[in-house]
PDB file of C-alpha atoms in Angstrom:
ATOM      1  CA  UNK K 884      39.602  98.734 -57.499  1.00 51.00           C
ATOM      2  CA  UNK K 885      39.841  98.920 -61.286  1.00 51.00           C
ATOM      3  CA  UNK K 886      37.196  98.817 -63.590  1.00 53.00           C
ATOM      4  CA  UNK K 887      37.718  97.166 -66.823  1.00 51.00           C
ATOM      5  CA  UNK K 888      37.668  99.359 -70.173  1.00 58.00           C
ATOM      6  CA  UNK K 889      34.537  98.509 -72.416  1.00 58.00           C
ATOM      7  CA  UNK K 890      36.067  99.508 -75.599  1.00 55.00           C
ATOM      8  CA  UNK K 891      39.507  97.544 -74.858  1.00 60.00           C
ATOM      9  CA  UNK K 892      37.084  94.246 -73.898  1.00 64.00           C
ATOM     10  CA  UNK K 893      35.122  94.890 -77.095  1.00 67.00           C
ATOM     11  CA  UNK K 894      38.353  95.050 -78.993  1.00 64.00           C
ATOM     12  CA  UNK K 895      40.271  91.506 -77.489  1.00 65.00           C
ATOM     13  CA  UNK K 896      36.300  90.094 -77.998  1.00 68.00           C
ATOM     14  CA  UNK K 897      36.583  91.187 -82.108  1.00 67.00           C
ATOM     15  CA  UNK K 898      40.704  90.245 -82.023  1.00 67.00           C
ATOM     16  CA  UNK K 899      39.596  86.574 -80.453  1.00 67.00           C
ATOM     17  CA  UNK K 900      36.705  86.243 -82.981  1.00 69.00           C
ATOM     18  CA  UNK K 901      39.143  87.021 -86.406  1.00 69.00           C
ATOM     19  CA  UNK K 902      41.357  85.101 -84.963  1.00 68.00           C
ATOM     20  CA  UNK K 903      38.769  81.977 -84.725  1.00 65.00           C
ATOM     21  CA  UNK K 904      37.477  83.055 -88.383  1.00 66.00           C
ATOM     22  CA  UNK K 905      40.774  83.156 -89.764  1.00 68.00           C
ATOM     23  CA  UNK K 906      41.352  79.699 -88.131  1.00 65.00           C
ATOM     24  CA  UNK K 907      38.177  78.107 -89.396  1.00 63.00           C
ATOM     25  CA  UNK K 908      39.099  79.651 -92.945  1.00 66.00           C
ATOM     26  CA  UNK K 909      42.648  78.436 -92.975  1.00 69.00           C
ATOM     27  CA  UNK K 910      40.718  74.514 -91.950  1.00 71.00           C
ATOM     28  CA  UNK K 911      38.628  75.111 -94.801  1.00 65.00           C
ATOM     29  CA  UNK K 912      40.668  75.989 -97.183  1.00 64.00           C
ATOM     30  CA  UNK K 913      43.016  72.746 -96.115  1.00 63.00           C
ATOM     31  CA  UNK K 914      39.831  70.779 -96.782  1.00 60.00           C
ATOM     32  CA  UNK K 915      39.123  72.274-100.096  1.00 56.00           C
ATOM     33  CA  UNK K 916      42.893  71.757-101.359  1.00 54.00           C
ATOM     34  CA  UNK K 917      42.268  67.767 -99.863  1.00 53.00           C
ATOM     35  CA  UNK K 918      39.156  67.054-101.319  1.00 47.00           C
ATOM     36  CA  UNK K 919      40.417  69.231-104.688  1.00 46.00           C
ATOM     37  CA  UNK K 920      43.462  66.623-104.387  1.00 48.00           C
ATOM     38  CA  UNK K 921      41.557  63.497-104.447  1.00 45.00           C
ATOM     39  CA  UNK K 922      38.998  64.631-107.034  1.00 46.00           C
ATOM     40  CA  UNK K 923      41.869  65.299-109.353  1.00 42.00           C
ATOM     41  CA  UNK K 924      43.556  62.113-108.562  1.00 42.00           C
ATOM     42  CA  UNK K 925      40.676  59.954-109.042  1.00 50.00           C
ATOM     43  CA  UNK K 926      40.080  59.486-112.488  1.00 71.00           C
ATOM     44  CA  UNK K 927      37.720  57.885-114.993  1.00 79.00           C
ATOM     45  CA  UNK K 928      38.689  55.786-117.649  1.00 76.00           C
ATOM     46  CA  UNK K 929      36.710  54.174-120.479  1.00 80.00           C
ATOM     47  CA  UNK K 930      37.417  53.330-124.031  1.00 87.00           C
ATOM     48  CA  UNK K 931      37.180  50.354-126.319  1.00 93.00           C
ATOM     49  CA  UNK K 932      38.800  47.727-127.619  1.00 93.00           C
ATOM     50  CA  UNK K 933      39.565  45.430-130.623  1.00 96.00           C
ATOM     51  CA  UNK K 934      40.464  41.996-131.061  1.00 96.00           C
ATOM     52  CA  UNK K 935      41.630  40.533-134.713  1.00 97.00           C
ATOM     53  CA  UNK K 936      39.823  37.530-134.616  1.00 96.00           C
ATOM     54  CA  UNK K 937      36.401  37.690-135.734  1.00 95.00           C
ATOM     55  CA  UNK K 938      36.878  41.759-135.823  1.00 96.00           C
ATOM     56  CA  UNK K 939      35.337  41.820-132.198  1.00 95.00           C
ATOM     57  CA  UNK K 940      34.871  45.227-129.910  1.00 94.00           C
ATOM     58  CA  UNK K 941      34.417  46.131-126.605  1.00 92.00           C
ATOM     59  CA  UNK K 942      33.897  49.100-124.158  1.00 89.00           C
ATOM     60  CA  UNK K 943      35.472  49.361-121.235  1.00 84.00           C
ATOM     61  CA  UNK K 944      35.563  51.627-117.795  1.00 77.00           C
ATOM     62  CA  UNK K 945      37.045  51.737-114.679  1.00 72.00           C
ATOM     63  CA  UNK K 946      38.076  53.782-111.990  1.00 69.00           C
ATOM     64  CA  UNK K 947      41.426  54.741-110.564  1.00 68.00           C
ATOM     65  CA  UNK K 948      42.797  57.011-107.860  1.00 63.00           C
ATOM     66  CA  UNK K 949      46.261  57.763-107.417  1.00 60.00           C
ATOM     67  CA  UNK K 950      46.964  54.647-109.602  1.00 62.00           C
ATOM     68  CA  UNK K 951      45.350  52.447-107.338  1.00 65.00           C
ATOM     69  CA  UNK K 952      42.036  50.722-109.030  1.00 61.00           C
ATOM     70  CA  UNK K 953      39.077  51.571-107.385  1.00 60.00           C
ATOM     71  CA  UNK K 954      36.404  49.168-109.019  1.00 65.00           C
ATOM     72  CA  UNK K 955      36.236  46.319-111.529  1.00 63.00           C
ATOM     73  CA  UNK K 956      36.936  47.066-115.271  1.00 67.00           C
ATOM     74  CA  UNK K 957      33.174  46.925-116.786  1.00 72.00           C
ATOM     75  CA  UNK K 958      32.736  45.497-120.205  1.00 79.00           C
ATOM     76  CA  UNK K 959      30.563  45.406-122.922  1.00 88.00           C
ATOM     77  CA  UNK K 960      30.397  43.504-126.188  1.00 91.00           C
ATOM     78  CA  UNK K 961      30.446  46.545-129.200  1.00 89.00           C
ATOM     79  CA  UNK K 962      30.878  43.926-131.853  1.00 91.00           C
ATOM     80  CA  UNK K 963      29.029  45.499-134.949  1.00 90.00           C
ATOM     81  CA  UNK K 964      26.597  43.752-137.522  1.00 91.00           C
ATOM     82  CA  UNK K 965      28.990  44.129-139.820  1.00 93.00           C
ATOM     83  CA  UNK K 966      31.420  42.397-138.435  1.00 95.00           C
ATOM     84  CA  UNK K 967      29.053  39.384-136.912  1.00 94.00           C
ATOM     85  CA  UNK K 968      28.236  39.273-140.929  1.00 95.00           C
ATOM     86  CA  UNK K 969      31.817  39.291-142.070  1.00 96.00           C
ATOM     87  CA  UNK K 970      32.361  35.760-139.625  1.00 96.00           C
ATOM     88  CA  UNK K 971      29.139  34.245-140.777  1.00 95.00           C
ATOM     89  CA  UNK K 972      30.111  34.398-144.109  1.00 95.00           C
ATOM     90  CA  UNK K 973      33.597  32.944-143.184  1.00 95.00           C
ATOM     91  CA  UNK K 974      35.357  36.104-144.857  1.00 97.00           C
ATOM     92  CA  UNK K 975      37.183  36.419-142.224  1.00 97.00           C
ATOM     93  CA  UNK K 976      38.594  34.002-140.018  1.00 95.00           C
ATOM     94  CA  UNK K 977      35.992  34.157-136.155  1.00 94.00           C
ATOM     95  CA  UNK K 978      37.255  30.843-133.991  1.00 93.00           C
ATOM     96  CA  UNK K 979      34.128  31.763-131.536  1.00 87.00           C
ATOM     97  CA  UNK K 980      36.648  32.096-128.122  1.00 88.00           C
ATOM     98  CA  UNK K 981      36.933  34.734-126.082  1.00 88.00           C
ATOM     99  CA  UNK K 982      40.288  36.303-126.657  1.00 90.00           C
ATOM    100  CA  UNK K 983      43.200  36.218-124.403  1.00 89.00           C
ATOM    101  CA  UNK K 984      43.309  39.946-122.509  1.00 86.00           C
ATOM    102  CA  UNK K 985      46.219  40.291-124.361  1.00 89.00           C
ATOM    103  CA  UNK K 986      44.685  39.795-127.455  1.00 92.00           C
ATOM    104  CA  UNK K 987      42.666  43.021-127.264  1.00 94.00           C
ATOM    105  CA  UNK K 988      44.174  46.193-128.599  1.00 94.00           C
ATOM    106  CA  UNK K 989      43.176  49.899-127.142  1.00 93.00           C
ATOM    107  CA  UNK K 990      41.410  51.714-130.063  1.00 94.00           C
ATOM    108  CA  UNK K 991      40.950  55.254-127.713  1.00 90.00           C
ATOM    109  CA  UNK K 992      40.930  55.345-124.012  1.00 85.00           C
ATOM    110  CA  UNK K 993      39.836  58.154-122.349  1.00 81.00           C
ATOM    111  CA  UNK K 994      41.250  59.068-119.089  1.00 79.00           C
ATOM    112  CA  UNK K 995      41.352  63.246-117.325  1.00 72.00           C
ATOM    113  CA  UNK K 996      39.896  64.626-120.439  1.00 73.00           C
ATOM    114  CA  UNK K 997      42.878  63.247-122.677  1.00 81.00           C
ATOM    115  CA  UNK K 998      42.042  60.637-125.610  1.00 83.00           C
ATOM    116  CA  UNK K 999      44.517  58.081-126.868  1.00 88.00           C
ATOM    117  CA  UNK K1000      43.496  56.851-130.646  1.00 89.00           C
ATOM    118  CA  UNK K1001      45.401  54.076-131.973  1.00 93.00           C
ATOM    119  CA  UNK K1002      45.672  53.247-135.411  1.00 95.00           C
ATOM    120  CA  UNK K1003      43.277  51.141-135.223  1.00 96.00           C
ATOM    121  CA  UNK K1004      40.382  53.556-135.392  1.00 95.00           C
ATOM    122  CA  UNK K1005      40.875  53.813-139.300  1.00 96.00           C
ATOM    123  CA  UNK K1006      39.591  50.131-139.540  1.00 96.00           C
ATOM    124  CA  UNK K1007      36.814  51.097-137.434  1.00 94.00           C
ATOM    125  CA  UNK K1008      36.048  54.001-139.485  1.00 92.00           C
ATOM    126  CA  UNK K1009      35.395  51.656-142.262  1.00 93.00           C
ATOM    127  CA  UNK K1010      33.607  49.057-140.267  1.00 92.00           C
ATOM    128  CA  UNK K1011      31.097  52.047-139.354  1.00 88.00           C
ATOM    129  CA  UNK K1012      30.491  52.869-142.518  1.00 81.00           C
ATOM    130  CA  UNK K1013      26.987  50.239-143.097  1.00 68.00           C
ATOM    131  CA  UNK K1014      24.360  53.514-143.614  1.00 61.00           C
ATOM    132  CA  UNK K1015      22.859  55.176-146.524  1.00 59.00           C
ATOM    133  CA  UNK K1016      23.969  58.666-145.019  1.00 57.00           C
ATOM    134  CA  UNK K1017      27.665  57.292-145.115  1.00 61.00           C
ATOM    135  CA  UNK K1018      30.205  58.078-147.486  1.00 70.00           C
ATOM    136  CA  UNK K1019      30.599  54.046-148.135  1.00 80.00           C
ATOM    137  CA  UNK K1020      28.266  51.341-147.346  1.00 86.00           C
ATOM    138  CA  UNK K1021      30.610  48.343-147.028  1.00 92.00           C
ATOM    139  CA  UNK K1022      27.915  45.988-145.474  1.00 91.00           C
ATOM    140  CA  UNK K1023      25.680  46.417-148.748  1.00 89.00           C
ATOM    141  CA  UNK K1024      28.601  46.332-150.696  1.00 91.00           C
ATOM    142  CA  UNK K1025      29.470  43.051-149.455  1.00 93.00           C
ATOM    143  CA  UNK K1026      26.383  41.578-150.071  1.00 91.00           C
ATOM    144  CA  UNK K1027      26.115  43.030-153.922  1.00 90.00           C
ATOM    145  CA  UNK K1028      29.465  41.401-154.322  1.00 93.00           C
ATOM    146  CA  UNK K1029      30.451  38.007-152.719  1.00 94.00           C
ATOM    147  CA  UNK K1030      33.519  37.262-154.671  1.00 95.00           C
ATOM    148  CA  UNK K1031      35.251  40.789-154.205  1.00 96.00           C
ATOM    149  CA  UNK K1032      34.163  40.970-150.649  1.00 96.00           C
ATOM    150  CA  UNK K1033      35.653  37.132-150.351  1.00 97.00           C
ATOM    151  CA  UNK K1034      39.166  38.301-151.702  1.00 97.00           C
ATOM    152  CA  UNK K1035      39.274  41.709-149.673  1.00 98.00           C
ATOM    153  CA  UNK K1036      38.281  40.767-146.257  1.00 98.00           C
ATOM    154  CA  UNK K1037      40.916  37.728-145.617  1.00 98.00           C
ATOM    155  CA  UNK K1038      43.385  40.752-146.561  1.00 98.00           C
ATOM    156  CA  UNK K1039      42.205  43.667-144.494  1.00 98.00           C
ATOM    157  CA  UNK K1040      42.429  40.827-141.478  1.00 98.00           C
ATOM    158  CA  UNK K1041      46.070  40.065-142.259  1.00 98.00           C
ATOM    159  CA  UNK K1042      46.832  43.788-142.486  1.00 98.00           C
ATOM    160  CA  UNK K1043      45.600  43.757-139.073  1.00 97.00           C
ATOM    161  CA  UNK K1044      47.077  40.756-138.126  1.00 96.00           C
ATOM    162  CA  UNK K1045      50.122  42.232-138.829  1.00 95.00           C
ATOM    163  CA  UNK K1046      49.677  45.901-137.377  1.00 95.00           C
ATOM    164  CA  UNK K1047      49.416  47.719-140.773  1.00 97.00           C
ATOM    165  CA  UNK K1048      46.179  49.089-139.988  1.00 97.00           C
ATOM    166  CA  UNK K1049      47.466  51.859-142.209  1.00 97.00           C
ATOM    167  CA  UNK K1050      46.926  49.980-145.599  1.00 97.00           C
ATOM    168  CA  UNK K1051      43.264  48.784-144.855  1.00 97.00           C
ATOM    169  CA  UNK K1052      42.121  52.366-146.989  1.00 96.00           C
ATOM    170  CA  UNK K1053      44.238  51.394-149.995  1.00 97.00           C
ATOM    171  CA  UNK K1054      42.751  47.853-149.827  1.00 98.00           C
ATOM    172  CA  UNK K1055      39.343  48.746-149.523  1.00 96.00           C
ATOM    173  CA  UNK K1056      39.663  51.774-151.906  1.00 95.00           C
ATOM    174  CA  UNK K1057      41.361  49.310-154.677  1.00 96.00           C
ATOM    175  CA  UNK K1058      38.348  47.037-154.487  1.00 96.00           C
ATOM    176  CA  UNK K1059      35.426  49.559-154.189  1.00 93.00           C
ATOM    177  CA  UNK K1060      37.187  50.864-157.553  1.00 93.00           C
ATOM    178  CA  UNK K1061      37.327  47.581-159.003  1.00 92.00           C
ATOM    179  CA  UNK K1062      33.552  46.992-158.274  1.00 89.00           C
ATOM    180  CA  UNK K1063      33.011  50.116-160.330  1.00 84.00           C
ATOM    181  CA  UNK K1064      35.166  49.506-163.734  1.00 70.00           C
ATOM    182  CA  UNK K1065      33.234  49.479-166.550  1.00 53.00           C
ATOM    183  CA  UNK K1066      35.110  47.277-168.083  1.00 50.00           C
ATOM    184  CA  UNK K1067      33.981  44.596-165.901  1.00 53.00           C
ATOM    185  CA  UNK K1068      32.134  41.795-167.380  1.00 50.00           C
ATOM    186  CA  UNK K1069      29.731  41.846-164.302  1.00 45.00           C
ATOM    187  CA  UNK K1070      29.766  45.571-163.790  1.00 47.00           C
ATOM    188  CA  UNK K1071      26.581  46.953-161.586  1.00 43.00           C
ATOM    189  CA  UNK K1072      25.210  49.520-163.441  1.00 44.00           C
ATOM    190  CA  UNK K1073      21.401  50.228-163.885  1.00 42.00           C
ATOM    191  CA  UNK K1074      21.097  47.383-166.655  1.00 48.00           C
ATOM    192  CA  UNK K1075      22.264  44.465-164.171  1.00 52.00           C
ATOM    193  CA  UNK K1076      20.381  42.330-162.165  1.00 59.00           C
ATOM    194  CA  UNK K1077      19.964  42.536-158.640  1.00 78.00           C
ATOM    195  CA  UNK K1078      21.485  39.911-156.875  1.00 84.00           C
ATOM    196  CA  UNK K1079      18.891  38.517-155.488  1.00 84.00           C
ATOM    197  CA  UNK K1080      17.532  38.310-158.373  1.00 86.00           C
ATOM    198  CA  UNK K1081      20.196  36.018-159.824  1.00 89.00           C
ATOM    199  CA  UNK K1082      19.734  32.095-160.359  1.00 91.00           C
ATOM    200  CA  UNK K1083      21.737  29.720-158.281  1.00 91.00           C
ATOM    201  CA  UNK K1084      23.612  29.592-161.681  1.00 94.00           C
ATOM    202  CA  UNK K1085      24.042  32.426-162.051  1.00 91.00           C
ATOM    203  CA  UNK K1086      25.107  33.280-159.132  1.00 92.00           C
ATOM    204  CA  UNK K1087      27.632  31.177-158.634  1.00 94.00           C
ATOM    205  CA  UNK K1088      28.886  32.369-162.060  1.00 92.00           C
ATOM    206  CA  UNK K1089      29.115  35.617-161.055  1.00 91.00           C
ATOM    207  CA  UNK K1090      31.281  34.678-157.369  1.00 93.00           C
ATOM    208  CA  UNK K1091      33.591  32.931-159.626  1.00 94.00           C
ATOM    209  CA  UNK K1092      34.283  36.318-161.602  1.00 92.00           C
ATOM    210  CA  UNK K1093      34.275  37.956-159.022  1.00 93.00           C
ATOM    211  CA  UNK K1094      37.065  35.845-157.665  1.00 95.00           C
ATOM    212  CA  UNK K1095      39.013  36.012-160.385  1.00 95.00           C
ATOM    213  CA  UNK K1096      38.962  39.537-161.080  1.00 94.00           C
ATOM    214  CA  UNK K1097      39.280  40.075-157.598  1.00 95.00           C
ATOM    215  CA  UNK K1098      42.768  38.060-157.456  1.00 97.00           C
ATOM    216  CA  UNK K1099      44.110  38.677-160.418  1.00 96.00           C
ATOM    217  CA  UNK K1100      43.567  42.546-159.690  1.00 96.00           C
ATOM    218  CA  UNK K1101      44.039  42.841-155.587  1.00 97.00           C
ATOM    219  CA  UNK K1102      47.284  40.573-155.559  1.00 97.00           C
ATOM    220  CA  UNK K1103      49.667  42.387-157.721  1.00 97.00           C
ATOM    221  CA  UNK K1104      48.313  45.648-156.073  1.00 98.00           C
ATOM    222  CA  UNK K1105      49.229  44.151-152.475  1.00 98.00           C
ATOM    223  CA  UNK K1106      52.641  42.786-153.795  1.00 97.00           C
ATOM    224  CA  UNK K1107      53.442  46.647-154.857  1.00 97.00           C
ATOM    225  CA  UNK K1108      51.802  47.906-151.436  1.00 98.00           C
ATOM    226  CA  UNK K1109      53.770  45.997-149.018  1.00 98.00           C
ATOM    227  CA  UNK K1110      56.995  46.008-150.721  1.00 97.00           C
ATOM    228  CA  UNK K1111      56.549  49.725-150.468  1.00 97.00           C
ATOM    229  CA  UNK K1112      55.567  49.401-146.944  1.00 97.00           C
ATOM    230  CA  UNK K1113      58.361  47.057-145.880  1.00 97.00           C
ATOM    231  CA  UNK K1114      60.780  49.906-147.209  1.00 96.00           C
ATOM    232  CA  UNK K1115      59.614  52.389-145.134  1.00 96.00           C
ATOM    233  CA  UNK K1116      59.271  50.112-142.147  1.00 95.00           C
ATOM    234  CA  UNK K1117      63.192  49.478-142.782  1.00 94.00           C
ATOM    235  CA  UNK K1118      63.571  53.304-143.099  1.00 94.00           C
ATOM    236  CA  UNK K1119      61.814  53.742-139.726  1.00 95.00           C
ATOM    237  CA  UNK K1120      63.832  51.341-138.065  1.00 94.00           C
ATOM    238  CA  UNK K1121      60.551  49.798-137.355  1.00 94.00           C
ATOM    239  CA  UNK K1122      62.204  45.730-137.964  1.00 93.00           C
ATOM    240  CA  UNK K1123      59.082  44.015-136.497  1.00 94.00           C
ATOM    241  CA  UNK K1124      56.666  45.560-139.312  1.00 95.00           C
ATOM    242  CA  UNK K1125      58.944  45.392-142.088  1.00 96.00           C
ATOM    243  CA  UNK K1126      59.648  41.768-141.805  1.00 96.00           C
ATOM    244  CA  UNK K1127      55.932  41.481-141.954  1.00 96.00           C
ATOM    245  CA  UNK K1128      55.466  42.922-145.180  1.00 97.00           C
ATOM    246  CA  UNK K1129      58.393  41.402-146.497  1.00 97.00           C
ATOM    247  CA  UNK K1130      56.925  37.962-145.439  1.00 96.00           C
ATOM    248  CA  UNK K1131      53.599  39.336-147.412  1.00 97.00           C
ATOM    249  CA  UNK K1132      55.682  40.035-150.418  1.00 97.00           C
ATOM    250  CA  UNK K1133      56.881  36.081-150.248  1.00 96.00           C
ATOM    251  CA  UNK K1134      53.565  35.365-150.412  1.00 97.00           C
ATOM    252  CA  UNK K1135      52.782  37.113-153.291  1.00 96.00           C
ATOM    253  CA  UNK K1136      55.781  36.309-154.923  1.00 94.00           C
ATOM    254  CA  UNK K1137      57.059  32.797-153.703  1.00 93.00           C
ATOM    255  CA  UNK K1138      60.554  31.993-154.427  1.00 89.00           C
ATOM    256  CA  UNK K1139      61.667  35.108-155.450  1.00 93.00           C
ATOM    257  CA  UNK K1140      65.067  35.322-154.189  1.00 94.00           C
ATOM    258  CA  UNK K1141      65.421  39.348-153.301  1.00 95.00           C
ATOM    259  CA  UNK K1142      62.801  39.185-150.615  1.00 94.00           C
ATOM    260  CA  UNK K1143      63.875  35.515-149.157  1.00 94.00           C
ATOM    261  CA  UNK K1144      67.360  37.990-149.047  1.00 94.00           C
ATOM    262  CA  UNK K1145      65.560  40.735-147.238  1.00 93.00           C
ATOM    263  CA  UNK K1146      63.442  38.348-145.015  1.00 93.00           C
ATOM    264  CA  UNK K1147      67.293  36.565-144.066  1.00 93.00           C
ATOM    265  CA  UNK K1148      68.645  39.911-142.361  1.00 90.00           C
ATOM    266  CA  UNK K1149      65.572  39.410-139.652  1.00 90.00           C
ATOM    267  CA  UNK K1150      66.100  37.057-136.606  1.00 86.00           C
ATOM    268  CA  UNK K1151      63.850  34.049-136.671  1.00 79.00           C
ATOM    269  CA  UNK K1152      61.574  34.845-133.862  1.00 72.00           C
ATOM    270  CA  UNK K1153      60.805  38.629-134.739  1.00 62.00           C
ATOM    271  CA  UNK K1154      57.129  38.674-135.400  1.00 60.00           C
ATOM    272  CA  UNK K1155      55.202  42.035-135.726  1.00 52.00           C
ATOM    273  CA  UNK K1156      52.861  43.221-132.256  1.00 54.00           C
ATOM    274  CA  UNK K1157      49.770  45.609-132.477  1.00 52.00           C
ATOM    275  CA  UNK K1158      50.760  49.357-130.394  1.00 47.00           C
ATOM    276  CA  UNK K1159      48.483  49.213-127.759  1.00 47.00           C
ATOM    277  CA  UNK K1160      48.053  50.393-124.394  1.00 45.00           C
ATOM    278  CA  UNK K1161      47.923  47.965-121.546  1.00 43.00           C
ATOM    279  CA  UNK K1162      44.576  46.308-120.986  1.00 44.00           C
ATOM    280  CA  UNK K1163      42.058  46.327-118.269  1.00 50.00           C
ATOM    281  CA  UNK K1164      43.098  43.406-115.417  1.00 47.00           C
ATOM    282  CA  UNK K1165      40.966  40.946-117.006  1.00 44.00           C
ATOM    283  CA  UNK K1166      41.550  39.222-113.117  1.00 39.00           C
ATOM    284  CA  UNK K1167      39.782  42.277-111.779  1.00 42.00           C
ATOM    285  CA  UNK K1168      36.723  42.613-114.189  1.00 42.00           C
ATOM    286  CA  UNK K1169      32.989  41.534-114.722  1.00 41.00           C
ATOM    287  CA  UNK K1170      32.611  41.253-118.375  1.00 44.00           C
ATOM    288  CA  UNK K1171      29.146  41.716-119.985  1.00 42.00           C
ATOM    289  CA  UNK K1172      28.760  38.842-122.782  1.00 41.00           C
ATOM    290  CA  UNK K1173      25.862  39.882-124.148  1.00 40.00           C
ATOM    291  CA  UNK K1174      25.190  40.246-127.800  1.00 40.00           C
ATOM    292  CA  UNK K1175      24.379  42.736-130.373  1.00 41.00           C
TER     293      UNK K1175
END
């Protein structure tokens, strides 16, 4: 009759016992890499939006993993007081519908800790700008003058319209100057009167200079500008943007025979598109309507 060995018994025992630690560790560690796996492939996504008409903004979020949509885009209306002014006052052109989900272009959307900015952005930058503490106060300025603001808006929206976000700083900058010539009959310094304190005259004389001024000095400029654009857009290859300007030169300059040239070498149904990223699934979304 043997008799078993207590150290070899003790020794399988602490052999079987690593060998069920090692296994448990190797499950674990499969679970970790799994979980790790879907954590990494399910991302967030949020950003905001921009639509032309009537200068309207909204956020968005949503979330994905491994490209598959895991929940309805959420929404909600970022349209500024700026802006709401800017389509009260009819300076820039607000037809009241909701637009089209194609209508909306991505101004950043931020997805795994990487941020797309569009071009965009440098319109918003300017439509931020309504505080004391910022470098420009465009809603004041607006309201201190009527006629300028009346001639610039119409043209920042076009430059929009047309995806030449990039000239909205020379138009604004060209009219902020303007506001500040001294050699304007109506220039603001400390001797003029407030605008509120102006007659109904009076203040309709002073829209109508405004106007004036504001054409006779912002049109010539934007002639120059997009010419120069529509150059470089041809340089670029970039056809869609450089018929627009072109067609914005015509406008400045109808009849004139060089650009109708220039506008001939385009085919009839280019027309210029915003860069943007592809929306939200507007058939997949609860949108929040609510108002600023």
């Amino acid at each position: 009759m043997s008799i078993a060995n207590p150290k070899s018994t003790s020794l399988d025992s602490r052999r079987r016992m690593t060998s069920r630690l090692l296994a448990f560790a190797l499950i674990g560690l499969v679970l970790l890499v799994f979980v790790a796996g879907i954590v990494m492939a399910t991302s967030t996504h949020s950003g905001e939006q921009f639509a032309v008409d009537g200068f309207q903004r909204r956020s968005f979020s949503y979330y994905e993993m491994f490209g598959i949509r895991l929940s309805a885009t959420d929404y909600f209306n970022n349209t500024g007081n700026l802006e709401l002014t800017l389509a009260k006052k009819k300076w820039i052109t607000a037809t009241g519908q909701k637009p089209k989900d194609d209508q909306w272009i991505t101004i950043e959307h931020t997805t795994g800790g990487r941020t797309f900015v569009s071009d965009v952005q440098i319109l918003i930058d300017y439509l931020e700008m309504t505080s004391p503490q910022g470098a420009i106060d465009l809603a004041a300025w607006s309201t201190n003058n009527p006629g300028y603001a009346a001639i610039m808006w119409p043209e920042v929206q076009t430059a929009a319209q047309g995806n030449m976000f990039i000239l909205v700083p020379d138009i604004i900058h060209h009219m902020l100057d303007l506001s500040q010539d001294s050699r304007n009959k109506w220039h603001r310094d400390k001797k003029a009167p407030k605008i509120e304190d102006l007659s109904k005259e009076e203040l309709a004389s002073f829209i109508a200079q405004q106007t004036k001024t504001g054409t006779d000095s912002l049109y010539p400029f934007l002639q120059d500008l997009y010419l120069e654009a529509a150059k470089a857009a041809q340089d670029a290859n970039d056809k869609k943007r450089a018929k627009f300007c072109y067609e914005q030169v015509l406008r400045f300059s109808p009849g004139s025979a060089e650009i109708q040239a220039e506008l001939d070498k385009f085919p009839a149904e280019l027309t210029a598109e915003p860069a943007k990223e592809e929306a939200p699934d507007e058939t997949k979304s609860s949108e929040d309507e609510s108002e600023k």
